[in-house]
Short mmCIF file of C-alpha atoms in Angstrom, two decimals:
data_model
loop_
_atom_site.label_atom_id
_atom_site.label_comp_id
_atom_site.label_asym_id
_atom_site.label_seq_id
_atom_site.Cartn_x
_atom_site.Cartn_y
_atom_site.Cartn_z
CA UNK A 562 101.55 46.60 129.92
CA UNK A 563 103.08 45.12 133.10
CA UNK A 564 100.83 44.77 136.08
CA UNK A 565 101.96 46.49 139.29
CA UNK A 566 101.59 43.20 141.15
CA UNK A 567 104.30 41.63 138.95
CA UNK A 568 106.92 44.27 139.76
CA UNK A 569 109.39 42.94 142.31
CA UNK A 570 111.00 45.47 144.57
CA UNK A 571 114.80 45.12 144.70
CA UNK A 572 115.69 47.74 147.31
CA UNK A 573 114.17 48.39 150.71
CA UNK A 574 114.58 51.17 153.22
CA UNK A 575 115.71 50.09 156.67
CA UNK A 576 112.15 50.50 157.97
CA UNK A 577 110.73 48.38 155.14
CA UNK A 578 113.35 45.70 155.70
CA UNK A 579 112.63 45.58 159.42
CA UNK A 580 108.92 45.24 158.73
CA UNK A 581 109.54 42.38 156.30
CA UNK A 582 111.79 40.61 158.81
CA UNK A 583 109.25 41.02 161.60
CA UNK A 584 106.65 39.44 159.28
CA UNK A 585 109.15 36.60 158.61
CA UNK A 586 109.21 37.40 154.89
CA UNK A 587 111.51 35.22 152.80
CA UNK A 588 112.23 38.12 150.42
CA UNK A 589 113.21 40.26 153.41
CA UNK A 590 115.63 37.60 154.61
CA UNK A 591 117.15 37.21 151.13
CA UNK A 592 117.62 40.97 150.91
CA UNK A 593 119.18 41.05 154.37
CA UNK A 594 121.61 38.27 153.49
CA UNK A 595 122.54 39.67 150.09
CA UNK A 596 123.20 43.16 151.42
CA UNK A 597 124.80 42.50 154.80
CA UNK A 598 126.54 39.10 154.65
CA UNK A 599 129.79 40.54 153.25
CA UNK A 600 130.22 43.08 156.04
CA UNK A 601 129.24 40.60 158.77
CA UNK A 602 131.55 37.98 157.24
CA UNK A 603 134.43 40.48 157.46
CA UNK A 604 133.76 41.21 161.14
CA UNK A 605 133.59 37.51 162.02
CA UNK A 606 136.64 36.59 159.94
CA UNK A 607 138.68 39.32 161.62
CA UNK A 608 137.90 37.71 164.99
CA UNK A 609 138.18 33.97 164.24
CA UNK A 610 140.73 34.19 161.39
CA UNK A 611 139.44 31.05 159.69
CA UNK A 612 137.26 30.76 156.60
CA UNK A 613 135.80 27.46 157.83
CA UNK A 614 134.80 28.82 161.23
CA UNK A 615 133.57 32.09 159.74
CA UNK A 616 131.22 30.25 157.37
CA UNK A 617 129.85 28.24 160.28
CA UNK A 618 129.40 31.31 162.49
CA UNK A 619 127.79 33.48 159.79
CA UNK A 620 124.96 30.97 159.56
CA UNK A 621 124.41 31.21 163.31
CA UNK A 622 124.46 35.01 163.12
CA UNK A 623 121.72 35.16 160.49
CA UNK A 624 119.61 32.67 162.44
CA UNK A 625 120.02 34.84 165.56
CA UNK A 626 119.07 37.98 163.64
CA UNK A 627 116.02 36.21 162.16
CA UNK A 628 114.90 34.77 165.51
CA UNK A 629 115.49 37.90 167.60
CA UNK A 630 114.42 40.65 165.18
CA UNK A 631 111.59 41.57 167.58
CA UNK A 632 114.27 42.53 170.16
CA UNK A 633 115.80 45.21 167.94
CA UNK A 634 114.92 48.69 169.20
CA UNK A 635 115.45 51.56 166.76
CA UNK A 636 115.74 53.98 169.71
CA UNK A 637 118.84 52.19 171.04
CA UNK A 638 120.87 52.35 167.82
CA UNK A 639 121.15 51.59 164.14
CA UNK A 640 120.09 48.21 162.76
CA UNK A 641 123.51 47.70 161.19
CA UNK A 642 125.23 48.30 164.54
CA UNK A 643 122.87 45.82 166.22
CA UNK A 644 123.75 43.17 163.62
CA UNK A 645 127.50 43.87 163.94
CA UNK A 646 127.22 43.34 167.71
CA UNK A 647 125.43 40.03 167.19
CA UNK A 648 128.16 38.92 164.76
CA UNK A 649 130.96 40.05 167.08
CA UNK A 650 129.46 38.46 170.18
CA UNK A 651 128.70 35.20 168.36
CA UNK A 652 132.27 34.99 167.05
CA UNK A 653 133.75 35.68 170.49
CA UNK A 654 131.41 33.15 172.13
CA UNK A 655 132.50 30.60 169.53
CA UNK A 656 136.20 31.20 170.30
CA UNK A 657 135.53 30.81 174.02
CA UNK A 658 133.42 27.67 173.61
CA UNK A 659 134.75 24.39 174.98
CA UNK A 660 134.32 22.61 171.67
CA UNK A 661 136.47 25.19 169.87
CA UNK A 662 139.12 25.08 172.60
CA UNK A 663 139.21 21.27 172.41
CA UNK A 664 139.50 21.42 168.63
CA UNK A 665 142.49 23.75 168.94
CA UNK A 666 144.17 21.35 171.36
CA UNK A 667 143.65 18.48 168.92
CA UNK A 668 145.11 20.26 165.88
CA UNK A 669 148.55 19.19 164.83
CA UNK A 670 151.18 21.89 165.10
CA UNK A 671 151.97 22.12 161.35
CA UNK A 672 148.25 22.57 160.50
CA UNK A 673 147.85 25.24 163.14
CA UNK A 674 150.94 27.17 162.04
CA UNK A 675 149.90 26.94 158.38
CA UNK A 676 146.38 28.20 159.07
CA UNK A 677 147.42 31.13 161.21
CA UNK A 678 149.99 32.30 158.68
CA UNK A 679 147.59 32.05 155.76
CA UNK A 680 144.75 33.73 157.62
CA UNK A 681 146.64 36.37 159.56
CA UNK A 682 144.99 39.69 160.39
CA UNK A 683 147.20 41.40 157.81
CA UNK A 684 145.04 39.75 155.16
CA UNK A 685 143.30 42.79 153.62
CA UNK A 686 140.62 40.68 151.92
CA UNK A 687 138.92 40.09 155.28
CA UNK A 688 138.27 43.81 155.77
CA UNK A 689 135.14 44.17 153.65
CA UNK A 690 134.01 47.45 155.18
CA UNK A 691 137.40 49.21 155.36
CA UNK A 692 137.38 49.32 159.14
CA UNK A 693 141.15 48.81 159.34
CA UNK A 694 141.69 52.14 157.57
CA UNK A 695 139.38 53.87 160.02
CA UNK A 696 141.19 52.33 162.99
CA UNK A 697 144.50 53.68 161.67
CA UNK A 698 143.23 57.16 162.54
CA UNK A 699 143.29 56.29 166.26
CA UNK A 700 146.37 56.58 168.46
CA UNK A 701 148.21 53.25 168.73
CA UNK A 702 147.32 52.67 172.41
CA UNK A 703 143.62 53.19 171.74
CA UNK A 704 143.78 51.05 168.58
CA UNK A 705 145.34 48.26 170.64
CA UNK A 706 142.55 48.45 173.23
CA UNK A 707 139.86 48.34 170.52
CA UNK A 708 141.60 45.33 168.99
CA UNK A 709 141.84 43.53 172.34
CA UNK A 710 138.24 44.26 173.30
CA UNK A 711 136.38 43.89 170.03
CA UNK A 712 138.44 41.42 168.02
CA UNK A 713 140.00 39.28 170.73
CA UNK A 714 137.16 39.40 173.26
CA UNK A 715 139.07 40.73 176.25
CA UNK A 716 137.13 42.41 179.04
CA UNK A 717 138.32 45.77 180.35
CA UNK A 718 139.68 44.02 183.45
CA UNK A 719 141.64 41.57 181.30
CA UNK A 720 143.01 44.45 179.20
CA UNK A 721 144.07 46.18 182.42
CA UNK A 722 145.95 43.07 183.56
CA UNK A 723 147.51 42.41 180.14
CA UNK A 724 148.72 45.99 179.62
CA UNK A 725 149.50 46.54 183.32
CA UNK A 726 147.45 49.76 183.33
CA UNK A 727 144.93 50.64 186.10
CA UNK A 728 141.34 49.65 185.28
CA UNK A 729 140.08 53.24 185.63
CA UNK A 730 142.61 54.40 183.04
CA UNK A 731 141.57 51.60 180.68
CA UNK A 732 137.90 52.59 181.04
CA UNK A 733 138.69 56.25 180.35
CA UNK A 734 140.90 55.47 177.36
CA UNK A 735 138.38 52.99 175.97
CA UNK A 736 135.57 55.53 176.24
CA UNK A 737 137.74 58.18 174.56
CA UNK A 738 138.65 55.71 171.80
CA UNK A 739 135.01 54.79 171.20
CA UNK A 740 133.92 58.44 171.07
CA UNK A 741 136.72 59.18 168.57
CA UNK A 742 135.79 56.07 166.56
CA UNK A 743 132.13 57.10 166.53
CA UNK A 744 133.18 60.51 165.24
CA UNK A 745 135.34 58.94 162.51
CA UNK A 746 132.50 56.63 161.44
CA UNK A 747 129.85 59.35 161.51
CA UNK A 748 130.12 60.13 157.81
CA UNK A 749 131.22 56.62 156.75
CA UNK A 750 128.73 54.81 154.52
#
């Protein structure tokens, strides 16, 4: 007969996982990494378009999640959404960092061209959660704004300047796009 203390739990509810992470449990962290790294990797890769940079950033993302788990508030949104925002913001911050900008300036042209062709956003393997298919359900103008804001890190003011559309219109269209996107993702698991 197997003792109950020897049985290792392999699945956790979100509440159980959060409790383990707050207690700084190694098994909680392993579970978190094993179950969420693929999706977070896809989000980061879509933004930075480089396997090397993505692997570097994903480590930072999990450290941030681990260190700031006490800041997560279940009332403000889902845990998964909170982690996606950390991944997105970390990737955008990385792209805007001086060290990354200097590295881009120091790349030779053939290397840069080769990397951007190989790792273009048309690469379906980077879309682990199928988000590209969901985005296709939005009108093209709204899809473009989501892409500029969430994958390229533009602010609403920068989108307004780039598209030569008044800021108020951008804010309205962005809100409409996000509401539609939320509705599309409502039943997505």
